[in-house]
PDB file of C-alpha atoms and ligand atoms in Angstrom:
ATOM      1  CA  MET A   1      -0.001   0.001   0.004  1.00  0.00           C
ATOM      2  CA  SER A   2       1.360   3.388  -0.913  1.00  0.00           C
ATOM      3  CA  GLY A   3       2.044   5.996   1.753  1.00  0.00           C
ATOM      4  CA  ASN A   4      -0.554   8.215   0.197  1.00  0.00           C
ATOM      5  CA  ASN A   5      -3.214   5.578   0.454  1.00  0.00           C
ATOM      6  CA  THR A   6      -2.262   4.859   4.052  1.00  0.00           C
ATOM      7  CA  ASN A   7      -2.647   8.521   4.925  1.00  0.00           C
ATOM      8  CA  LEU A   8      -6.070   8.662   3.296  1.00  0.00           C
ATOM      9  CA  LEU A   9      -7.293   5.665   5.254  1.00  0.00           C
ATOM     10  CA  LEU A  10      -5.747   7.002   8.414  1.00  0.00           C
ATOM     11  CA  ARG A  11      -7.465  10.335   7.929  1.00  0.00           C
ATOM     12  CA  SER A  12     -10.789   8.649   7.459  1.00  0.00           C
ATOM     13  CA  ASN A  13     -10.315   6.525  10.611  1.00  0.00           C
ATOM     14  CA  LEU A  14      -9.248   9.521  12.669  1.00  0.00           C
ATOM     15  CA  LYS A  15     -12.288  11.388  11.481  1.00  0.00           C
ATOM     16  CA  GLN A  16     -14.559   8.501  12.420  1.00  0.00           C
ATOM     17  CA  LEU A  17     -12.882   8.276  15.811  1.00  0.00           C
ATOM     18  CA  ARG A  18     -13.277  12.045  16.254  1.00  0.00           C
ATOM     19  CA  LEU A  19      -9.605  12.821  16.750  1.00  0.00           C
ATOM     20  CA  PRO A  20      -9.365  16.076  14.777  1.00  0.00           C
ATOM     21  CA  THR A  21      -6.108  17.298  16.268  1.00  0.00           C
ATOM     22  CA  ILE A  22      -4.294  14.046  15.548  1.00  0.00           C
ATOM     23  CA  GLN A  23      -5.795  14.130  12.061  1.00  0.00           C
ATOM     24  CA  ALA A  24      -4.427  17.614  11.512  1.00  0.00           C
ATOM     25  CA  GLU A  25      -0.990  16.960  12.985  1.00  0.00           C
ATOM     26  CA  PHE A  26       0.015  13.351  12.362  1.00  0.00           C
ATOM     27  CA  GLU A  27       1.895  13.946   9.109  1.00  0.00           C
ATOM     28  CA  LYS A  28       3.920  16.866  10.335  1.00  0.00           C
ATOM     29  CA  LEU A  29       4.750  15.080  13.579  1.00  0.00           C
ATOM     30  CA  ALA A  30       5.667  11.916  11.663  1.00  0.00           C
ATOM     31  CA  ARG A  31       8.235  13.875   9.650  1.00  0.00           C
ATOM     32  CA  GLU A  32       9.629  15.399  12.833  1.00  0.00           C
ATOM     33  CA  ALA A  33       9.747  12.014  14.555  1.00  0.00           C
ATOM     34  CA  ALA A  34      11.589  10.481  11.594  1.00  0.00           C
ATOM     35  CA  ALA A  35      14.081  13.356  11.521  1.00  0.00           C
ATOM     36  CA  ALA A  36      14.715  13.063  15.279  1.00  0.00           C
ATOM     37  CA  ASN A  37      14.813   9.271  15.164  1.00  0.00           C
ATOM     38  CA  GLU A  38      12.030   9.032  17.677  1.00  0.00           C
ATOM     39  CA  GLY A  39      10.396   5.696  18.543  1.00  0.00           C
ATOM     40  CA  TYR A  40       6.780   4.742  17.822  1.00  0.00           C
ATOM     41  CA  GLU A  41       5.669   5.246  21.377  1.00  0.00           C
ATOM     42  CA  GLN A  42       7.216   8.710  21.535  1.00  0.00           C
ATOM     43  CA  TYR A  43       5.378   9.666  18.377  1.00  0.00           C
ATOM     44  CA  LEU A  44       2.070   8.308  19.632  1.00  0.00           C
ATOM     45  CA  LEU A  45       2.566  10.054  22.942  1.00  0.00           C
ATOM     46  CA  ARG A  46       3.099  13.420  21.262  1.00  0.00           C
ATOM     47  CA  LEU A  47       0.030  13.000  19.106  1.00  0.00           C
ATOM     48  CA  THR A  48      -2.215  11.990  21.989  1.00  0.00           C
ATOM     49  CA  GLU A  49      -0.849  14.811  24.136  1.00  0.00           C
ATOM     50  CA  LEU A  50      -1.877  17.314  21.479  1.00  0.00           C
ATOM     51  CA  GLU A  51      -5.366  15.832  21.225  1.00  0.00           C
ATOM     52  CA  VAL A  52      -5.816  15.834  24.999  1.00  0.00           C
ATOM     53  CA  ALA A  53      -4.583  19.432  25.325  1.00  0.00           C
ATOM     54  CA  THR A  54      -6.876  20.724  22.554  1.00  0.00           C
ATOM     55  CA  ARG A  55      -9.848  18.926  24.019  1.00  0.00           C
ATOM     56  CA  GLY A  56      -9.141  20.393  27.427  1.00  0.00           C
ATOM     57  CA  ALA A  57      -8.868  23.904  26.012  1.00  0.00           C
ATOM     58  CA  ASN A  58     -12.098  23.515  24.025  1.00  0.00           C
ATOM     59  CA  ALA A  59     -13.973  22.176  27.020  1.00  0.00           C
ATOM     60  CA  LEU A  60     -12.758  25.067  29.156  1.00  0.00           C
ATOM     61  CA  ALA A  61     -13.809  27.619  26.541  1.00  0.00           C
ATOM     62  CA  ALA A  62     -17.245  25.961  26.437  1.00  0.00           C
ATOM     63  CA  ARG A  63     -17.571  26.063  30.238  1.00  0.00           C
ATOM     64  CA  ILE A  64     -16.637  29.767  30.271  1.00  0.00           C
ATOM     65  CA  ARG A  65     -19.179  30.523  27.520  1.00  0.00           C
ATOM     66  CA  ALA A  66     -21.891  28.597  29.344  1.00  0.00           C
ATOM     67  CA  ALA A  67     -21.176  30.435  32.594  1.00  0.00           C
ATOM     68  CA  GLY A  68     -22.373  33.717  31.047  1.00  0.00           C
ATOM     69  CA  PHE A  69     -19.915  36.082  32.687  1.00  0.00           C
ATOM     70  CA  PRO A  70     -20.740  39.709  31.853  1.00  0.00           C
ATOM     71  CA  VAL A  71     -17.055  40.575  31.456  1.00  0.00           C
ATOM     72  CA  HIS A  72     -13.844  38.573  31.532  1.00  0.00           C
ATOM     73  CA  LYS A  73     -12.145  40.024  34.568  1.00  0.00           C
ATOM     74  CA  ASP A  74      -9.477  37.969  36.229  1.00  0.00           C
ATOM     75  CA  PHE A  75      -7.174  38.298  39.224  1.00  0.00           C
ATOM     76  CA  ASP A  76      -4.242  39.413  37.055  1.00  0.00           C
ATOM     77  CA  THR A  77      -5.947  42.792  36.584  1.00  0.00           C
ATOM     78  CA  PHE A  78      -7.210  43.122  40.152  1.00  0.00           C
ATOM     79  CA  ASP A  79      -5.295  45.509  42.392  1.00  0.00           C
ATOM     80  CA  PHE A  80      -5.644  44.168  45.921  1.00  0.00           C
ATOM     81  CA  THR A  81      -3.918  47.206  47.389  1.00  0.00           C
ATOM     82  CA  ALA A  82      -6.932  49.282  46.324  1.00  0.00           C
ATOM     83  CA  VAL A  83      -9.173  47.335  48.742  1.00  0.00           C
ATOM     84  CA  PRO A  84      -7.256  46.976  52.014  1.00  0.00           C
ATOM     85  CA  SER A  85     -10.320  45.433  53.704  1.00  0.00           C
ATOM     86  CA  LEU A  86     -10.059  42.427  51.356  1.00  0.00           C
ATOM     87  CA  SER A  87      -7.588  39.714  52.334  1.00  0.00           C
ATOM     88  CA  LYS A  88      -5.603  38.736  49.250  1.00  0.00           C
ATOM     89  CA  PRO A  89      -4.394  35.394  50.697  1.00  0.00           C
ATOM     90  CA  LYS A  90      -7.948  34.425  51.639  1.00  0.00           C
ATOM     91  CA  VAL A  91      -9.322  35.303  48.218  1.00  0.00           C
ATOM     92  CA  LEU A  92      -6.524  33.435  46.424  1.00  0.00           C
ATOM     93  CA  GLU A  93      -7.171  30.474  48.698  1.00  0.00           C
ATOM     94  CA  LEU A  94     -10.782  30.487  47.475  1.00  0.00           C
ATOM     95  CA  ALA A  95      -9.517  30.638  43.910  1.00  0.00           C
ATOM     96  CA  ARG A  96      -8.154  27.127  44.512  1.00  0.00           C
ATOM     97  CA  GLY A  97     -11.757  25.968  44.507  1.00  0.00           C
ATOM     98  CA  GLU A  98     -11.927  23.675  47.522  1.00  0.00           C
ATOM     99  CA  TRP A  99     -14.843  25.654  48.923  1.00  0.00           C
ATOM    100  CA  VAL A 100     -16.900  24.686  45.862  1.00  0.00           C
ATOM    101  CA  GLU A 101     -16.066  21.020  46.404  1.00  0.00           C
ATOM    102  CA  GLN A 102     -17.135  21.445  50.028  1.00  0.00           C
ATOM    103  CA  ARG A 103     -20.416  23.045  48.872  1.00  0.00           C
ATOM    104  CA  ALA A 104     -19.676  26.145  50.909  1.00  0.00           C
ATOM    105  CA  ASN A 105     -20.836  29.639  50.018  1.00  0.00           C
ATOM    106  CA  CYS A 106     -19.248  33.028  49.541  1.00  0.00           C
ATOM    107  CA  CYS A 107     -20.597  36.531  50.039  1.00  0.00           C
ATOM    108  CA  LEU A 108     -18.985  39.731  48.833  1.00  0.00           C
ATOM    109  CA  ILE A 109     -20.575  42.688  50.549  1.00  0.00           C
ATOM    110  CA  GLY A 110     -19.675  46.279  49.843  1.00  0.00           C
ATOM    111  CA  SER A 111     -20.523  49.577  48.291  1.00  0.00           C
ATOM    112  CA  PRO A 112     -20.696  50.060  44.503  1.00  0.00           C
ATOM    113  CA  GLY A 113     -17.462  50.079  42.512  1.00  0.00           C
ATOM    114  CA  THR A 114     -15.375  48.216  45.064  1.00  0.00           C
ATOM    115  CA  GLY A 115     -14.693  45.269  42.740  1.00  0.00           C
ATOM    116  CA  LYS A 116     -17.361  42.765  43.789  1.00  0.00           C
ATOM    117  CA  THR A 117     -18.313  41.774  40.252  1.00  0.00           C
ATOM    118  CA  HIS A 118     -14.641  41.646  39.281  1.00  0.00           C
ATOM    119  CA  VAL A 119     -13.735  39.283  42.133  1.00  0.00           C
ATOM    120  CA  ALA A 120     -16.884  37.173  41.659  1.00  0.00           C
ATOM    121  CA  THR A 121     -16.022  36.728  37.968  1.00  0.00           C
ATOM    122  CA  ALA A 122     -12.393  35.874  38.713  1.00  0.00           C
ATOM    123  CA  LEU A 123     -13.518  33.254  41.250  1.00  0.00           C
ATOM    124  CA  GLY A 124     -15.971  31.902  38.677  1.00  0.00           C
ATOM    125  CA  LEU A 125     -13.261  31.680  36.017  1.00  0.00           C
ATOM    126  CA  ALA A 126     -11.010  29.855  38.457  1.00  0.00           C
ATOM    127  CA  ALA A 127     -13.777  27.326  39.093  1.00  0.00           C
ATOM    128  CA  CYS A 128     -14.260  26.869  35.320  1.00  0.00           C
ATOM    129  CA  ARG A 129     -10.545  26.109  35.001  1.00  0.00           C
ATOM    130  CA  GLN A 130     -10.923  23.449  37.654  1.00  0.00           C
ATOM    131  CA  GLY A 131     -13.568  21.755  35.520  1.00  0.00           C
ATOM    132  CA  LYS A 132     -16.542  23.017  37.479  1.00  0.00           C
ATOM    133  CA  LYS A 133     -19.831  24.173  35.996  1.00  0.00           C
ATOM    134  CA  VAL A 134     -20.554  27.806  36.791  1.00  0.00           C
ATOM    135  CA  ARG A 135     -23.575  30.023  36.107  1.00  0.00           C
ATOM    136  CA  PHE A 136     -23.407  33.797  36.506  1.00  0.00           C
ATOM    137  CA  TYR A 137     -26.575  35.891  36.846  1.00  0.00           C
ATOM    138  CA  THR A 138     -27.440  39.233  38.261  1.00  0.00           C
ATOM    139  CA  ALA A 139     -30.123  38.769  40.913  1.00  0.00           C
ATOM    140  CA  ALA A 140     -32.563  40.689  38.725  1.00  0.00           C
ATOM    141  CA  ALA A 141     -31.845  38.532  35.655  1.00  0.00           C
ATOM    142  CA  LEU A 142     -32.153  35.360  37.691  1.00  0.00           C
ATOM    143  CA  VAL A 143     -35.531  36.375  39.111  1.00  0.00           C
ATOM    144  CA  THR A 144     -36.761  37.377  35.669  1.00  0.00           C
ATOM    145  CA  ARG A 145     -35.617  34.057  34.274  1.00  0.00           C
ATOM    146  CA  LEU A 146     -37.412  32.160  37.043  1.00  0.00           C
ATOM    147  CA  GLU A 147     -40.602  34.169  36.644  1.00  0.00           C
ATOM    148  CA  GLU A 148     -40.611  33.688  32.882  1.00  0.00           C
ATOM    149  CA  ALA A 149     -39.976  29.986  33.303  1.00  0.00           C
ATOM    150  CA  GLN A 150     -42.849  29.712  35.741  1.00  0.00           C
ATOM    151  CA  LYS A 151     -45.232  31.450  33.349  1.00  0.00           C
ATOM    152  CA  GLN A 152     -44.289  29.001  30.630  1.00  0.00           C
ATOM    153  CA  TYR A 153     -44.518  25.958  32.915  1.00  0.00           C
ATOM    154  CA  GLN A 154     -40.753  25.499  32.523  1.00  0.00           C
ATOM    155  CA  LEU A 155     -39.760  26.145  36.108  1.00  0.00           C
ATOM    156  CA  GLU A 156     -38.713  22.577  36.852  1.00  0.00           C
ATOM    157  CA  ARG A 157     -36.472  22.515  33.813  1.00  0.00           C
ATOM    158  CA  VAL A 158     -34.778  25.823  34.683  1.00  0.00           C
ATOM    159  CA  LEU A 159     -34.365  24.802  38.333  1.00  0.00           C
ATOM    160  CA  GLY A 160     -32.764  21.599  37.068  1.00  0.00           C
ATOM    161  CA  GLN A 161     -30.321  23.566  34.932  1.00  0.00           C
ATOM    162  CA  LEU A 162     -29.358  25.753  37.880  1.00  0.00           C
ATOM    163  CA  ASP A 163     -29.005  22.688  40.033  1.00  0.00           C
ATOM    164  CA  ARG A 164     -26.434  21.223  37.667  1.00  0.00           C
ATOM    165  CA  ALA A 165     -24.144  24.212  38.212  1.00  0.00           C
ATOM    166  CA  ASP A 166     -21.519  23.516  40.857  1.00  0.00           C
ATOM    167  CA  LEU A 167     -21.313  27.245  41.491  1.00  0.00           C
ATOM    168  CA  LEU A 168     -24.145  29.726  41.048  1.00  0.00           C
ATOM    169  CA  ILE A 169     -23.091  33.358  41.135  1.00  0.00           C
ATOM    170  CA  CYS A 170     -25.827  35.831  41.985  1.00  0.00           C
ATOM    171  CA  ASP A 171     -24.506  39.343  41.463  1.00  0.00           C
ATOM    172  CA  GLU A 172     -25.976  42.633  42.647  1.00  0.00           C
ATOM    173  CA  LEU A 173     -28.500  41.409  45.150  1.00  0.00           C
ATOM    174  CA  GLY A 174     -30.123  44.446  46.673  1.00  0.00           C
ATOM    175  CA  TYR A 175     -29.999  46.958  43.837  1.00  0.00           C
ATOM    176  CA  LEU A 176     -33.568  46.076  42.945  1.00  0.00           C
ATOM    177  CA  SER A 177     -36.284  44.645  45.116  1.00  0.00           C
ATOM    178  CA  PHE A 178     -38.534  41.921  43.792  1.00  0.00           C
ATOM    179  CA  SER A 179     -42.177  41.079  43.846  1.00  0.00           C
ATOM    180  CA  ARG A 180     -43.195  38.711  46.610  1.00  0.00           C
ATOM    181  CA  ALA A 181     -43.421  35.875  44.056  1.00  0.00           C
ATOM    182  CA  GLY A 182     -39.995  36.735  42.627  1.00  0.00           C
ATOM    183  CA  ALA A 183     -38.417  36.803  46.058  1.00  0.00           C
ATOM    184  CA  GLU A 184     -39.974  33.433  46.841  1.00  0.00           C
ATOM    185  CA  LEU A 185     -38.538  31.900  43.675  1.00  0.00           C
ATOM    186  CA  LEU A 186     -35.079  33.223  44.455  1.00  0.00           C
ATOM    187  CA  PHE A 187     -35.437  31.945  47.983  1.00  0.00           C
ATOM    188  CA  GLN A 188     -36.334  28.524  46.617  1.00  0.00           C
ATOM    189  CA  VAL A 189     -33.171  28.438  44.472  1.00  0.00           C
ATOM    190  CA  PHE A 190     -30.960  29.509  47.366  1.00  0.00           C
ATOM    191  CA  ALA A 191     -32.587  27.112  49.826  1.00  0.00           C
ATOM    192  CA  ASP A 192     -32.355  24.183  47.365  1.00  0.00           C
ATOM    193  CA  ARG A 193     -28.608  24.636  47.076  1.00  0.00           C
ATOM    194  CA  TYR A 194     -28.044  24.527  50.804  1.00  0.00           C
ATOM    195  CA  GLU A 195     -25.244  22.044  51.568  1.00  0.00           C
ATOM    196  CA  ARG A 196     -25.566  20.577  48.068  1.00  0.00           C
ATOM    197  CA  ARG A 197     -24.125  23.233  45.760  1.00  0.00           C
ATOM    198  CA  SER A 198     -22.172  26.444  46.171  1.00  0.00           C
ATOM    199  CA  LEU A 199     -23.566  29.906  45.926  1.00  0.00           C
ATOM    200  CA  LEU A 200     -21.680  33.172  45.566  1.00  0.00           C
ATOM    201  CA  VAL A 201     -23.710  36.293  46.278  1.00  0.00           C
ATOM    202  CA  THR A 202     -22.590  39.888  45.934  1.00  0.00           C
ATOM    203  CA  SER A 203     -24.545  42.709  47.506  1.00  0.00           C
ATOM    204  CA  ASN A 204     -24.318  46.366  48.309  1.00  0.00           C
ATOM    205  CA  LEU A 205     -26.538  45.710  51.343  1.00  0.00           C
ATOM    206  CA  ALA A 206     -25.414  44.652  54.791  1.00  0.00           C
ATOM    207  CA  PHE A 207     -27.120  41.436  55.900  1.00  0.00           C
ATOM    208  CA  SER A 208     -29.260  43.449  58.289  1.00  0.00           C
ATOM    209  CA  ASP A 209     -30.869  45.164  55.285  1.00  0.00           C
ATOM    210  CA  TRP A 210     -31.669  42.048  53.265  1.00  0.00           C
ATOM    211  CA  GLY A 211     -35.245  42.156  54.501  1.00  0.00           C
ATOM    212  CA  GLN A 212     -35.795  44.906  51.918  1.00  0.00           C
ATOM    213  CA  VAL A 213     -35.049  42.457  49.133  1.00  0.00           C
ATOM    214  CA  PHE A 214     -36.706  39.360  50.487  1.00  0.00           C
ATOM    215  CA  GLN A 215     -39.691  41.035  52.123  1.00  0.00           C
ATOM    216  CA  GLY A 216     -40.608  39.560  55.405  1.00  0.00           C
ATOM    217  CA  GLU A 217     -38.448  38.858  58.386  1.00  0.00           C
ATOM    218  CA  ARG A 218     -39.077  35.139  58.363  1.00  0.00           C
ATOM    219  CA  MET A 219     -38.009  34.456  54.807  1.00  0.00           C
ATOM    220  CA  THR A 220     -34.947  36.676  55.208  1.00  0.00           C
ATOM    221  CA  ALA A 221     -33.938  35.011  58.452  1.00  0.00           C
ATOM    222  CA  ALA A 222     -34.391  31.534  56.975  1.00  0.00           C
ATOM    223  CA  LEU A 223     -32.358  32.499  53.933  1.00  0.00           C
ATOM    224  CA  LEU A 224     -29.516  34.134  55.801  1.00  0.00           C
ATOM    225  CA  ASP A 225     -29.360  31.186  58.153  1.00  0.00           C
ATOM    226  CA  ARG A 226     -28.695  28.807  55.251  1.00  0.00           C
ATOM    227  CA  LEU A 227     -26.540  31.132  53.179  1.00  0.00           C
ATOM    228  CA  THR A 228     -24.180  32.164  55.951  1.00  0.00           C
ATOM    229  CA  HIS A 229     -23.739  28.694  57.415  1.00  0.00           C
ATOM    230  CA  ARG A 230     -20.336  27.632  56.053  1.00  0.00           C
ATOM    231  CA  CYS A 231     -19.813  30.878  54.172  1.00  0.00           C
ATOM    232  CA  HIS A 232     -16.737  32.897  53.320  1.00  0.00           C
ATOM    233  CA  ILE A 233     -17.758  36.475  53.878  1.00  0.00           C
ATOM    234  CA  PHE A 234     -15.734  39.379  52.517  1.00  0.00           C
ATOM    235  CA  GLU A 235     -16.471  42.970  53.212  1.00  0.00           C
ATOM    236  CA  MET A 236     -15.262  45.189  50.424  1.00  0.00           C
ATOM    237  CA  ASN A 237     -15.676  48.650  51.633  1.00  0.00           C
ATOM    238  CA  GLY A 238     -13.939  51.781  50.575  1.00  0.00           C
ATOM    239  CA  GLU A 239     -14.027  54.233  47.785  1.00  0.00           C
ATOM    240  CA  SER A 240     -15.293  53.256  44.378  1.00  0.00           C
ATOM    241  CA  PHE A 241     -12.454  52.055  42.139  1.00  0.00           C
ATOM    242  CA  ARG A 242     -14.155  53.610  39.116  1.00  0.00           C
ATOM    243  CA  PHE A 243     -14.417  56.906  40.970  1.00  0.00           C
ATOM    244  CA  LYS A 244     -10.793  56.792  42.101  1.00  0.00           C
ATOM    245  CA  GLU A 245      -9.571  56.020  38.593  1.00  0.00           C
ATOM    246  CA  SER A 246     -11.577  58.839  37.050  1.00  0.00           C
ATOM    247  CA  MET A 247     -10.250  61.260  39.681  1.00  0.00           C
ATOM    248  CA  LYS A 248      -6.710  60.131  38.908  1.00  0.00           C
ATOM    249  CA  SER A 249      -7.124  60.710  35.174  1.00  0.00           C
ATOM    250  CA  LYS A 250      -8.708  64.100  35.842  1.00  0.00           C
ATOM    251  CA  LYS A 251      -5.720  65.045  37.975  1.00  0.00           C
ATOM    252  CA  ARG A 252      -3.357  63.830  35.277  1.00  0.00           C
ATOM    253  CA  LYS A 253      -5.160  65.923  32.692  1.00  0.00           C
ATOM    254  CA  ALA A 254      -5.153  68.970  34.968  1.00  0.00           C
ATOM    255  CA  GLY A 255      -1.402  68.544  35.473  1.00  0.00           C
ATOM    256  CA  GLU A 256      -0.698  68.483  31.757  1.00  0.00           C
TER     257      GLU A 256
HETATM  258  P1  ADP B   1     -18.828  46.413  41.994  1.00  0.00           P
HETATM  259  O1  ADP B   1     -19.324  45.138  41.408  1.00  0.00           O
HETATM  260  O2  ADP B   1     -18.390  46.260  43.427  1.00  0.00           O
HETATM  261  O3  ADP B   1     -19.756  47.567  41.822  1.00  0.00           O
HETATM  262  P2  ADP B   1     -16.899  46.202  39.863  1.00  0.00           P
HETATM  263  O4  ADP B   1     -16.305  44.870  40.116  1.00  0.00           O
HETATM  264  O5  ADP B   1     -17.908  46.295  38.769  1.00  0.00           O
HETATM  265  O6  ADP B   1     -17.503  46.801  41.224  1.00  0.00           O
HETATM  266  O7  ADP B   1     -15.731  47.251  39.628  1.00  0.00           O
HETATM  267  C1  ADP B   1     -15.924  48.449  38.893  1.00  0.00           C
HETATM  268  C2  ADP B   1     -14.819  48.612  37.867  1.00  0.00           C
HETATM  269  O8  ADP B   1     -13.592  48.855  38.526  1.00  0.00           O
HETATM  270  C3  ADP B   1     -14.594  47.354  37.028  1.00  0.00           C
HETATM  271  O9  ADP B   1     -14.169  47.730  35.754  1.00  0.00           O
HETATM  272  C4  ADP B   1     -13.487  46.641  37.780  1.00  0.00           C
HETATM  273  O10 ADP B   1     -12.722  45.830  36.912  1.00  0.00           O
HETATM  274  C5  ADP B   1     -12.671  47.795  38.334  1.00  0.00           C
HETATM  275  N1  ADP B   1     -12.100  47.500  39.642  1.00  0.00           N
HETATM  276  C6  ADP B   1     -12.710  47.562  40.836  1.00  0.00           C
HETATM  277  N2  ADP B   1     -11.867  47.300  41.839  1.00  0.00           N
HETATM  278  C7  ADP B   1     -10.683  47.040  41.256  1.00  0.00           C
HETATM  279  C8  ADP B   1      -9.380  46.698  41.762  1.00  0.00           C
HETATM  280  N3  ADP B   1      -9.168  46.583  43.058  1.00  0.00           N
HETATM  281  N4  ADP B   1      -8.388  46.491  40.868  1.00  0.00           N
HETATM  282  C9  ADP B   1      -8.610  46.631  39.538  1.00  0.00           C
HETATM  283  N5  ADP B   1      -9.807  46.955  39.005  1.00  0.00           N
HETATM  284  C10 ADP B   1     -10.828  47.155  39.842  1.00  0.00           C
HETATM  285 MG1   MG B   2     -21.062  44.842  40.360  1.00  0.00          MG
END
């Protein structure tokens, strides 16, 4: 059989076996292996390594897409010195992801512009890299989604989807208050996750003010009791980073 024919058959087999990276690379790597006098196993190892690496990268990209992060902010662009109240070692410890495996929760509480969404996203990205399923919603978007699903008799399906996420991020709780029905749906999601799945909540409200969002002392107390049991709580107070940056650039311009 000619080499050409062999390659054609090989290509067809690799396609059937769904090994696109090996299919794309085997000829080039075969030439390199021959030139370097590499053995068969070495060659096969290189090919399979490439396939495994590409698959891993594709799966990660798919997990990040599915998470629905509003922006791609990571720790490399986060300036911890700007938020002295936030412990860098503790946050980086969380970025290792064990808390998600332990089904613990995390709350980031602080005034607007202090980096809550940034840190929540970076923690979510870290979890994606560890192979975990993440879903990011603002509280308002999550409630809307639940209400819509309920209207269309799809609530069970949507709750199931949320349940499959190892980490649910609920950003900006407290900016908007919900209808009683909306608050109850959100409560149901939070309560369902208790000790089974992780939840990360960011809020501009201190816990003592959550009654405004959840309406009713009893529901708020029940929710906080579950959320804050085994919870990493970070207070991010201080000046708004956006505000500080815009003041800095104004000063720079004035100095010109
Ligand atoms: P919050 O969610 O608390 O209102 P954000 O996370 O949206 O705040 O932060 C506002 C903007 O400032 C974003 O663009 C964010 O990336 C940036 N930012 C906030 N804090 C920091 C920080 N400590 N280092 C770098 N960028 C920051
Ligand atoms: Mg935010």
